[in-house]
mmCIF file of C-alpha atoms in Angstrom:
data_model
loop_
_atom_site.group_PDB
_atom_site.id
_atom_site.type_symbol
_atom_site.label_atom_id
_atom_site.label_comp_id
_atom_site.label_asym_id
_atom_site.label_seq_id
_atom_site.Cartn_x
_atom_site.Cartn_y
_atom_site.Cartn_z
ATOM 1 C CA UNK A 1 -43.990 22.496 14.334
ATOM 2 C CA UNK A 2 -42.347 19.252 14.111
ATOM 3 C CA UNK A 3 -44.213 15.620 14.762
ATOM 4 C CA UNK A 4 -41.776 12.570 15.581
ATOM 5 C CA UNK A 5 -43.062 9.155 14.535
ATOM 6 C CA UNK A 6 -41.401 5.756 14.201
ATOM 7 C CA UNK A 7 -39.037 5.027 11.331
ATOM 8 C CA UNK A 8 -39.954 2.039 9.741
ATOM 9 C CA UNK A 9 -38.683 0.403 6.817
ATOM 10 C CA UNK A 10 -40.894 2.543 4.129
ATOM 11 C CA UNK A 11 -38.324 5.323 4.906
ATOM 12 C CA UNK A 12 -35.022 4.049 3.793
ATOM 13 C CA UNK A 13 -34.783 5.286 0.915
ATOM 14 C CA UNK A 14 -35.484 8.785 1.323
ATOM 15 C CA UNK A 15 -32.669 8.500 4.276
ATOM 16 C CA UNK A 16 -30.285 6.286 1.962
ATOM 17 C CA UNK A 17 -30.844 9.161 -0.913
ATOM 18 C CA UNK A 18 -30.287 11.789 1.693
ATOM 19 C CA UNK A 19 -27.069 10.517 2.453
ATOM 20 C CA UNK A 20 -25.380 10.345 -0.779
ATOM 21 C CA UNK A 21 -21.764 10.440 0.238
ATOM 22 C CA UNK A 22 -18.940 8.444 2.916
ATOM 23 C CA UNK A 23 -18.778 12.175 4.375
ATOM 24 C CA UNK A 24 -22.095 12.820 4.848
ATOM 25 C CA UNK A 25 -22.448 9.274 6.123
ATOM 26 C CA UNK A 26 -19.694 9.798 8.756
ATOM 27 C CA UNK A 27 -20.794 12.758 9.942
ATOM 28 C CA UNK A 28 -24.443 10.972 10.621
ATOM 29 C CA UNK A 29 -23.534 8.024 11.989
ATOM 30 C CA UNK A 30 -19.650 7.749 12.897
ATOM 31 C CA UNK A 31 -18.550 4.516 12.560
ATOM 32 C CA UNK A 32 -21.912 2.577 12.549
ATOM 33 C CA UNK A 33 -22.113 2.491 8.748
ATOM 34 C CA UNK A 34 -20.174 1.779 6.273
ATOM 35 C CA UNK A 35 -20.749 3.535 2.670
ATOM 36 C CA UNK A 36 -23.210 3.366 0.648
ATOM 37 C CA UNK A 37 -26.232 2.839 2.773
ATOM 38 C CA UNK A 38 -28.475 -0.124 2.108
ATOM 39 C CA UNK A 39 -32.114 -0.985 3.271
ATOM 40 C CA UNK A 40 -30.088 -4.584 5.119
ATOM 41 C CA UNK A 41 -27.894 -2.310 7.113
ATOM 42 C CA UNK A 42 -30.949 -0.059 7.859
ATOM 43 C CA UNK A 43 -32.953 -3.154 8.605
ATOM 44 C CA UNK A 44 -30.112 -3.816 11.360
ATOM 45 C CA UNK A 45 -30.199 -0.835 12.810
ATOM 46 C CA UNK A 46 -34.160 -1.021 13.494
ATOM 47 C CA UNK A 47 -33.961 -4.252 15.274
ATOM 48 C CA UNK A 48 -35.318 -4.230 18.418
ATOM 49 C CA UNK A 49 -35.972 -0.840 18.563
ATOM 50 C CA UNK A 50 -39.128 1.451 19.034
ATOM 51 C CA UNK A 51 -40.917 -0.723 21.859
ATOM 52 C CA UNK A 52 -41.910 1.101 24.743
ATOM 53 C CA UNK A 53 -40.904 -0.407 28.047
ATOM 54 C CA UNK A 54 -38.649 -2.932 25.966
ATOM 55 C CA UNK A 55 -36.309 -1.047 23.537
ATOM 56 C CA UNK A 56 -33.348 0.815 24.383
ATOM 57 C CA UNK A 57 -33.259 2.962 21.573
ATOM 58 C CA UNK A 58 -36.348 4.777 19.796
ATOM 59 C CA UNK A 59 -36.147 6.127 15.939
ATOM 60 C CA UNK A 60 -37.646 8.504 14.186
ATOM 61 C CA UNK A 61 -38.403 10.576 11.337
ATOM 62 C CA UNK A 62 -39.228 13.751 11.683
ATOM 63 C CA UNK A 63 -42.575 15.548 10.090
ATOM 64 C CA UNK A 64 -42.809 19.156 9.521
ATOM 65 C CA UNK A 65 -46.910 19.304 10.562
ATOM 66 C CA UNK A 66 -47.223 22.369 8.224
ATOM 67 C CA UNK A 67 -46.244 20.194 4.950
ATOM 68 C CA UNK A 68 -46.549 16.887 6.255
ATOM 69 C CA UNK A 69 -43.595 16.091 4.699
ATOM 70 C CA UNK A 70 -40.772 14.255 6.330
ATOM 71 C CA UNK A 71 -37.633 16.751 6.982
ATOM 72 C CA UNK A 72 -35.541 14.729 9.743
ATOM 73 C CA UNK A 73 -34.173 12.018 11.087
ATOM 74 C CA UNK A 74 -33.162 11.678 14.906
ATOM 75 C CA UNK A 75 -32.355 8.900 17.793
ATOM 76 C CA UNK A 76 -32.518 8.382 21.515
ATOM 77 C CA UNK A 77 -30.705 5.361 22.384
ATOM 78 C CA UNK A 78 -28.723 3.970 25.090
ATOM 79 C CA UNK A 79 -31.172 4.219 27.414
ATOM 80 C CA UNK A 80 -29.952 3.650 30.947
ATOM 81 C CA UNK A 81 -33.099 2.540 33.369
ATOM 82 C CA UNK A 82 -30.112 2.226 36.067
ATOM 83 C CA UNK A 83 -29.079 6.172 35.567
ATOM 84 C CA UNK A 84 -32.654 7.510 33.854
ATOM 85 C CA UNK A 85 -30.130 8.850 30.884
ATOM 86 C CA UNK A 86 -30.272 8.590 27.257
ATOM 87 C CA UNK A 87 -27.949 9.476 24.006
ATOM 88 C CA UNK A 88 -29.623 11.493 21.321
ATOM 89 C CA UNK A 89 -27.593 10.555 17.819
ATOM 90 C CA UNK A 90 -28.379 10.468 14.273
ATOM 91 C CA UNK A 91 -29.670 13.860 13.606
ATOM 92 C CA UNK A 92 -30.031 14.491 10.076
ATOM 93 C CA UNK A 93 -31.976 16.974 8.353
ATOM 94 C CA UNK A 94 -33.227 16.860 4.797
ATOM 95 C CA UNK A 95 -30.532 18.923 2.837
ATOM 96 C CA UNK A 96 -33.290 20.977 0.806
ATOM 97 C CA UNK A 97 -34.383 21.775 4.202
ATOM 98 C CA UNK A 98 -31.792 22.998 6.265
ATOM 99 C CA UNK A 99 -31.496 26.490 7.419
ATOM 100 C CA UNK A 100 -35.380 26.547 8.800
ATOM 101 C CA UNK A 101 -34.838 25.452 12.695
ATOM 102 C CA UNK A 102 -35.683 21.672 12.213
ATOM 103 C CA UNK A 103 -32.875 20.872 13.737
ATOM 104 C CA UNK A 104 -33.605 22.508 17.161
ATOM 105 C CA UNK A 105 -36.830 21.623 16.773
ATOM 106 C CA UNK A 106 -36.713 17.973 16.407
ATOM 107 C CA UNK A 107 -33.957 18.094 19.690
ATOM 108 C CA UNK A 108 -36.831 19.648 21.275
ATOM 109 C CA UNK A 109 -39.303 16.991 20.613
ATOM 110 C CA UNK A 110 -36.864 14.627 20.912
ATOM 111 C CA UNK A 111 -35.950 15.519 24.975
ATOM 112 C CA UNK A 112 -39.738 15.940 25.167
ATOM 113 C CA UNK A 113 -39.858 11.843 24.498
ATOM 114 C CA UNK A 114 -37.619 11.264 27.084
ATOM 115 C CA UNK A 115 -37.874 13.817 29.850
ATOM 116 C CA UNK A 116 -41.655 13.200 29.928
ATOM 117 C CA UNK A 117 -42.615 10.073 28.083
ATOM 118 C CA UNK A 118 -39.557 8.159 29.372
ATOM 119 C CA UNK A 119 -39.108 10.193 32.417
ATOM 120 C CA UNK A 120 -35.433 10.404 31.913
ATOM 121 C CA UNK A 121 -33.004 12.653 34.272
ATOM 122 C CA UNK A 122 -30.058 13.507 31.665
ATOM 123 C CA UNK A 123 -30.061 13.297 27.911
ATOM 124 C CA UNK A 124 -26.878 13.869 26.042
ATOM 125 C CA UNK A 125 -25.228 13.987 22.621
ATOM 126 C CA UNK A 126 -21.488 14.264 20.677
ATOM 127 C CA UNK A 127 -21.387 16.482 17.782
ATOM 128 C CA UNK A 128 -18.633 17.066 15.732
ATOM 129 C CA UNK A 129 -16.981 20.079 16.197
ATOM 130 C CA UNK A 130 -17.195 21.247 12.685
ATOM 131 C CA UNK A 131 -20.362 20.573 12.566
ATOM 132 C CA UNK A 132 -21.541 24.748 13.728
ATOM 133 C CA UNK A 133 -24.792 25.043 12.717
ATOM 134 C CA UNK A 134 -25.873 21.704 14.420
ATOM 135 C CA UNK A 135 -24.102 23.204 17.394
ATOM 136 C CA UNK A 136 -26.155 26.303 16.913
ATOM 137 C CA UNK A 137 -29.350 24.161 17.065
ATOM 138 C CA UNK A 138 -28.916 22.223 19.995
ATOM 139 C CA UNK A 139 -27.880 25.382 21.729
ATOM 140 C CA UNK A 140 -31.321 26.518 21.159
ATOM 141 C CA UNK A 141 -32.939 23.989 22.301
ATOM 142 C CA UNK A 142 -31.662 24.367 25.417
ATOM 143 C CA UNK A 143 -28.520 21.971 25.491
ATOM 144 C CA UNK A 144 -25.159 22.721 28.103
ATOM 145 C CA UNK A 145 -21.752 22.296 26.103
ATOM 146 C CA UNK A 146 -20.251 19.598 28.798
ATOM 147 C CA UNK A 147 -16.645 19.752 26.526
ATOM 148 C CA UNK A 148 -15.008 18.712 23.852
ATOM 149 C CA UNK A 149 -13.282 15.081 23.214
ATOM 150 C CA UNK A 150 -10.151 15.761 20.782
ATOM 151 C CA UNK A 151 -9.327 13.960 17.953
ATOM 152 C CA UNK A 152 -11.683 11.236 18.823
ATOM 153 C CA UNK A 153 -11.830 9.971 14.922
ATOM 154 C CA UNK A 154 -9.842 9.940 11.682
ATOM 155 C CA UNK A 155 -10.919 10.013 8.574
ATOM 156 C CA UNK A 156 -9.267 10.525 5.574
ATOM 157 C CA UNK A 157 -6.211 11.645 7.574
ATOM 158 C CA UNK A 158 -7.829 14.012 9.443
ATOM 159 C CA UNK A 159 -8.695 14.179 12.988
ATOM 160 C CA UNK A 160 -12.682 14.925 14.139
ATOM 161 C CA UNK A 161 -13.094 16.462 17.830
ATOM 162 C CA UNK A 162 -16.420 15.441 19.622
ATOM 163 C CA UNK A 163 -18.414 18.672 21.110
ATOM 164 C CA UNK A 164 -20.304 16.555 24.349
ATOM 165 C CA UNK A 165 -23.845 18.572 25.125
ATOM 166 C CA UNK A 166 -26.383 17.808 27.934
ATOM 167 C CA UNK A 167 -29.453 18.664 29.373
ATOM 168 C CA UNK A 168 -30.675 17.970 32.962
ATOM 169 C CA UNK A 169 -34.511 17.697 33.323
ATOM 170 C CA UNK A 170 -34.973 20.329 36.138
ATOM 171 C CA UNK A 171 -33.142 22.587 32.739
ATOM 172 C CA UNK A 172 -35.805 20.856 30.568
ATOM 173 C CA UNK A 173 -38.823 21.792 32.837
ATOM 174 C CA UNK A 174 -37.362 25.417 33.447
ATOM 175 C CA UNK A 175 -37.280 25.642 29.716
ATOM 176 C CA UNK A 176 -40.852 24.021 29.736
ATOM 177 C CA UNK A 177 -43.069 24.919 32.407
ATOM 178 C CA UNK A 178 -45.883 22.386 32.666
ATOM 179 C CA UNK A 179 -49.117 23.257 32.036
ATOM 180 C CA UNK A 180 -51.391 22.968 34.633
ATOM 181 C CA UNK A 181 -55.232 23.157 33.965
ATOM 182 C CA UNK A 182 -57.702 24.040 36.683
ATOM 183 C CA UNK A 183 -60.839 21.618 36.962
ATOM 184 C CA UNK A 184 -63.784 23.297 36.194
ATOM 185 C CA UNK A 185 -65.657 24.412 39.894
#
């Protein structure tokens, strides 16, 4: 099982040692970062987030609840109270961890923020197309491939597509019946 709880500034550097190249960094953030990573631009990227009923982005680490040991990192921003919608980004797993479903586990927790906490209607995310086994992941969590947006970046002379995923929340609540308990006659 995975928990979600706030990142907060005691976790940079386990995410700034995580990400120990401009590749790696790319493929986490895009453009938002520049390389290396430092606890200042970290400290930007926190601001104003994690307040319910005020923020418009939430961010957290992920905890495996059978270690207790933090394996992930994930986002929901650009939170739309207009259109009930949200952008999942920043998914990175712990490289000594990968391979072991955290991935579509912490999507899975993630969409459970926002299609129940935050009572969102859509939730979405880009992944680059190379990336397959994050692909993989958020297929089993339940996510729609919406398309692909080609060539949306270069770097280092090459182009990166964007793979654009969804999920509706009558999909979420098909995936995730809710439970309904009986009072006690």
């Amino acid at each position: 099982m995975i928990r979600l709880e706030y990142f907060t500034p005691s976790d940079f550097d386990q995410l700034i040692t995580w990400i120990d190249s401009p590749h790696l960094l790319m493929n986490w953030s895009g453009p938002m970062f520049n390389y290396p990573l430092n606890p200042d631009k970290l400290d930007w990227y926190l601001q104003d987030s994690n307040v319910p009923g005020a923020s418009d982005v939430f961010i957290f680490k992920a905890i495996d609840t059978t270690t207790e040991a933090v394996v992930g990192h994930i986002s929901l921003g650009s939170i739309s109270q207009k259109n009930n919608a949200a952008r999942v980004s920043r998914v990175f797993i712990d490289p000594q961890q990968r391979g072991r479903g955290f991935a579509a586990r912490m999507l899975t927790e993630v969409l459970r923020f926002g299609f129940e906490q935050l009572h969102l209607h859509r939730i979405d995310l880009g992944v680059y197309s190379f990336n397959e086994a994050a692909i993989r992941a958020y297929t089993r969590a339940g996510m729609q491939r919406e398309g692909c947006s080609r060539d949306v970046l270069k770097y280092e002379g090459e182009y990166w597509s964007l793979v654009e995923m969804s999920m509706l929340k009558p999909e979420w609540q098909a995936l995730h019946p809710a439970v309904v308990v009986e009072a006690a006659a």
